[in-house]
Amino acid sequence: MVEPTEVADAVRAAAAGDRAAWDALVAGFGRLVWSIAAAHRLGPADSAEVSQTTWLRLVENLDRISQPERLGGWLATTARRESLRLLRLRGREVLTEDESRLEPDLDTPTPESVAVDRDRDHRLWRAFAALPENCRVLLRMVVVVAPPYAEVAAALDMPIGSIGPTRARCLERLRRLLAADGMTSAAGGA
């Protein structure tokens, strides 16, 4: 297939299901695709992957090629893009003989645990915002700042003896709000 009209005819026939036309395209352009992968200094296995993916892309787009007579350019562009994609992927790989590096880092949170923690925190703060203001102020002071009860009593103008029971009532309200939102102690709630 040297003539553009021959190439265009073969593309149209292959798109219509002609196996011989498909084989002619692979035979006519197979070396081109392979040489582009090799030009990117890919090894035999990676070159084979680029070649296979390039032909797969052609199968997926065979009936949409607007200029079938220019199939060589289309294949060259696709092979180049697939080669670069594979190089990017391989660039992210870290080769090592130290097998301990292959074990998961248990100190690094997984995306799933981050999402669960964010959801839990969002629901907790939403419930906290629904508490009366006196509870929010007391809990922020006692839990976050944690000064001695004498300072809390002075700052909130309340007897020292009522700080503990008020704190307990506020926490119970928070627990009820969280339970109403479906959060329980076992699910990471308060």
Tab-separated table of C-alpha atoms in Angstrom:
chain	number	residue	atom	x	y	z
A	1	MET	CA	0.000	0.000	0.000
A	2	VAL	CA	1.908	2.947	-1.309
A	3	GLU	CA	-0.810	4.994	-2.900
A	4	PRO	CA	-3.030	7.105	-0.630
A	5	THR	CA	-6.132	5.814	-2.423
A	6	GLU	CA	-5.103	2.222	-1.624
A	7	VAL	CA	-4.713	3.156	2.036
A	8	ALA	CA	-8.081	4.917	2.085
A	9	ASP	CA	-9.761	1.947	0.442
A	10	ALA	CA	-8.166	-0.449	2.933
A	11	VAL	CA	-9.299	1.716	5.881
A	12	ARG	CA	-12.867	1.812	4.599
A	13	ALA	CA	-12.871	-1.936	3.960
A	14	ALA	CA	-11.430	-2.683	7.415
A	15	ALA	CA	-14.071	-0.443	8.985
A	16	ALA	CA	-16.683	-2.509	7.153
A	17	GLY	CA	-15.231	-5.694	8.689
A	18	ASP	CA	-12.892	-6.902	5.937
A	19	ARG	CA	-10.222	-8.978	7.744
A	20	ALA	CA	-7.871	-9.023	4.754
A	21	ALA	CA	-7.949	-5.202	4.610
A	22	TRP	CA	-7.129	-5.030	8.319
A	23	ASP	CA	-4.233	-7.452	7.880
A	24	ALA	CA	-2.955	-5.329	4.985
A	25	LEU	CA	-3.019	-2.212	7.191
A	26	VAL	CA	-1.115	-3.958	9.981
A	27	ALA	CA	1.418	-5.361	7.504
A	28	GLY	CA	1.822	-1.986	5.793
A	29	PHE	CA	2.160	0.166	8.922
A	30	GLY	CA	3.333	-2.244	11.625
A	31	ARG	CA	7.011	-1.315	11.250
A	32	LEU	CA	6.171	2.388	11.379
A	33	VAL	CA	4.350	1.991	14.692
A	34	TRP	CA	7.109	-0.190	16.145
A	35	SER	CA	9.883	2.171	15.010
A	36	ILE	CA	8.233	5.142	16.718
A	37	ALA	CA	8.080	3.248	20.006
A	38	ALA	CA	11.718	2.191	19.578
A	39	ALA	CA	12.714	5.785	18.776
A	40	HIS	CA	11.482	6.708	22.254
A	41	ARG	CA	14.020	4.226	23.628
A	42	LEU	CA	11.389	1.859	24.896
A	43	GLY	CA	12.369	-1.743	25.478
A	44	PRO	CA	10.802	-4.626	23.547
A	45	ALA	CA	7.971	-5.196	26.048
A	46	ASP	CA	7.085	-1.493	26.211
A	47	SER	CA	7.349	-1.158	22.429
A	48	ALA	CA	4.966	-4.086	22.090
A	49	GLU	CA	2.560	-2.389	24.503
A	50	VAL	CA	2.708	0.861	22.531
A	51	SER	CA	2.121	-1.039	19.308
A	52	GLN	CA	-0.803	-2.969	20.727
A	53	THR	CA	-2.388	0.162	22.201
A	54	THR	CA	-1.916	2.079	18.948
A	55	TRP	CA	-3.699	-0.638	16.968
A	56	LEU	CA	-6.432	-0.773	19.615
A	57	ARG	CA	-6.958	2.981	19.237
A	58	LEU	CA	-7.262	2.462	15.489
A	59	VAL	CA	-9.899	-0.227	15.992
A	60	GLU	CA	-11.805	2.108	18.327
A	61	ASN	CA	-11.663	4.981	15.822
A	62	LEU	CA	-11.568	3.228	12.465
A	63	ASP	CA	-14.976	4.476	11.349
A	64	ARG	CA	-14.243	8.045	12.520
A	65	ILE	CA	-11.029	8.736	10.637
A	66	SER	CA	-11.875	11.707	8.461
A	67	GLN	CA	-8.872	11.404	6.126
A	68	PRO	CA	-8.231	7.674	5.733
A	69	GLU	CA	-5.602	8.309	3.069
A	70	ARG	CA	-3.464	9.880	5.823
A	71	LEU	CA	-3.578	6.846	8.096
A	72	GLY	CA	0.218	6.763	8.400
A	73	GLY	CA	0.250	10.175	10.051
A	74	TRP	CA	-2.610	9.212	12.338
A	75	LEU	CA	-0.798	6.039	13.424
A	76	ALA	CA	2.491	7.909	13.903
A	77	THR	CA	0.828	10.534	16.091
A	78	THR	CA	-1.013	7.907	18.121
A	79	ALA	CA	2.144	5.809	18.590
A	80	ARG	CA	4.095	8.897	19.680
A	81	ARG	CA	1.409	9.863	22.205
A	82	GLU	CA	1.238	6.315	23.572
A	83	SER	CA	5.047	6.201	23.845
A	84	LEU	CA	5.092	9.459	25.794
A	85	ARG	CA	2.235	8.283	28.017
A	86	LEU	CA	4.116	5.088	28.800
A	87	LEU	CA	7.315	7.028	29.513
A	88	ARG	CA	5.415	9.244	31.960
A	89	LEU	CA	4.017	6.181	33.701
A	90	ARG	CA	7.413	4.500	33.827
A	91	GLY	CA	8.926	7.701	35.182
A	92	ARG	CA	6.699	7.348	38.228
A	93	GLU	CA	7.992	3.876	38.972
A	94	VAL	CA	10.786	3.482	41.475
A	95	LEU	CA	12.994	0.470	40.914
A	96	THR	CA	14.551	-0.897	44.073
A	97	GLU	CA	16.166	-3.994	45.441
A	98	ASP	CA	15.102	-3.006	48.957
A	99	GLU	CA	11.902	-5.006	49.466
A	100	SER	CA	11.044	-3.062	52.619
A	101	ARG	CA	10.201	-0.075	50.374
A	102	LEU	CA	7.430	-2.169	48.814
A	103	GLU	CA	5.554	-2.471	52.101
A	104	PRO	CA	2.825	0.096	52.696
A	105	ASP	CA	3.667	3.073	54.879
A	106	LEU	CA	1.266	2.669	57.771
A	107	ASP	CA	1.894	6.246	58.935
A	108	THR	CA	0.549	7.714	55.692
A	109	PRO	CA	-3.247	7.941	55.683
A	110	THR	CA	-5.062	6.334	52.785
A	111	PRO	CA	-7.399	8.440	50.634
A	112	GLU	CA	-10.307	6.468	52.072
A	113	SER	CA	-9.338	7.220	55.685
A	114	VAL	CA	-8.866	10.907	54.842
A	115	ALA	CA	-12.357	11.019	53.308
A	116	VAL	CA	-13.889	9.251	56.321
A	117	ASP	CA	-12.096	11.600	58.730
A	118	ARG	CA	-13.246	14.684	56.803
A	119	ASP	CA	-16.834	13.462	56.803
A	120	ARG	CA	-16.685	12.718	60.525
A	121	ASP	CA	-15.163	16.134	61.288
A	122	HIS	CA	-17.730	17.930	59.136
A	123	ARG	CA	-20.606	16.166	60.887
A	124	LEU	CA	-19.073	16.800	64.313
A	125	TRP	CA	-18.654	20.527	63.703
A	126	ARG	CA	-22.162	20.768	62.252
A	127	ALA	CA	-23.548	19.182	65.455
A	128	PHE	CA	-21.300	21.402	67.566
A	129	ALA	CA	-22.685	24.487	65.787
A	130	ALA	CA	-26.211	23.339	66.709
A	131	LEU	CA	-25.413	23.466	70.432
A	132	PRO	CA	-26.504	26.492	72.466
A	133	GLU	CA	-23.876	29.212	72.648
A	134	ASN	CA	-23.129	28.662	76.343
A	135	CYS	CA	-22.274	24.994	75.590
A	136	ARG	CA	-20.066	25.913	72.633
A	137	VAL	CA	-18.145	28.474	74.692
A	138	LEU	CA	-17.732	26.134	77.672
A	139	LEU	CA	-16.633	23.153	75.571
A	140	ARG	CA	-14.162	25.218	73.553
A	141	MET	CA	-12.664	26.571	76.717
A	142	VAL	CA	-12.559	23.317	78.698
A	143	VAL	CA	-11.563	20.978	75.865
A	144	VAL	CA	-9.468	23.139	73.546
A	145	VAL	CA	-7.825	25.661	75.875
A	146	ALA	CA	-8.018	23.475	79.031
A	147	PRO	CA	-7.193	26.067	81.696
A	148	PRO	CA	-7.740	25.320	85.394
A	149	TYR	CA	-11.428	25.293	86.396
A	150	ALA	CA	-10.887	28.427	88.493
A	151	GLU	CA	-9.997	30.369	85.334
A	152	VAL	CA	-12.974	28.891	83.472
A	153	ALA	CA	-15.280	29.873	86.346
A	154	ALA	CA	-13.931	33.424	86.346
A	155	ALA	CA	-14.091	33.775	82.552
A	156	LEU	CA	-17.656	32.447	82.300
A	157	ASP	CA	-18.874	33.922	85.575
A	158	MET	CA	-20.107	30.583	86.905
A	159	PRO	CA	-19.432	28.598	90.093
A	160	ILE	CA	-16.546	26.084	89.886
A	161	GLY	CA	-18.869	23.319	91.080
A	162	SER	CA	-21.209	23.723	88.101
A	163	ILE	CA	-18.512	23.517	85.399
A	164	GLY	CA	-18.273	19.687	85.455
A	165	PRO	CA	-22.051	19.021	85.428
A	166	THR	CA	-22.642	21.704	82.748
A	167	ARG	CA	-19.835	20.228	80.657
A	168	ALA	CA	-21.416	16.748	81.022
A	169	ARG	CA	-24.848	18.062	79.944
A	170	CYS	CA	-23.324	19.833	76.928
A	171	LEU	CA	-21.440	16.699	75.879
A	172	GLU	CA	-24.627	14.653	76.246
A	173	ARG	CA	-26.445	17.119	73.965
A	174	LEU	CA	-23.625	16.816	71.468
A	175	ARG	CA	-23.838	12.994	71.624
A	176	ARG	CA	-27.591	13.133	70.952
A	177	LEU	CA	-27.104	15.473	67.979
A	178	LEU	CA	-24.424	13.165	66.565
A	179	ALA	CA	-26.607	10.090	67.115
A	180	ALA	CA	-29.457	11.813	65.274
A	181	ASP	CA	-26.994	12.311	62.394
A	182	GLY	CA	-26.140	8.606	62.434
A	183	MET	CA	-22.812	8.879	64.237
A	184	THR	CA	-22.203	6.537	67.145
A	185	SER	CA	-19.209	5.923	69.384
A	186	ALA	CA	-18.306	2.847	67.343
A	187	ALA	CA	-18.421	4.907	64.135
A	188	GLY	CA	-15.940	7.444	65.434
A	189	GLY	CA	-18.464	9.823	66.993
A	190	ALA	CA	-18.333	11.454	70.396
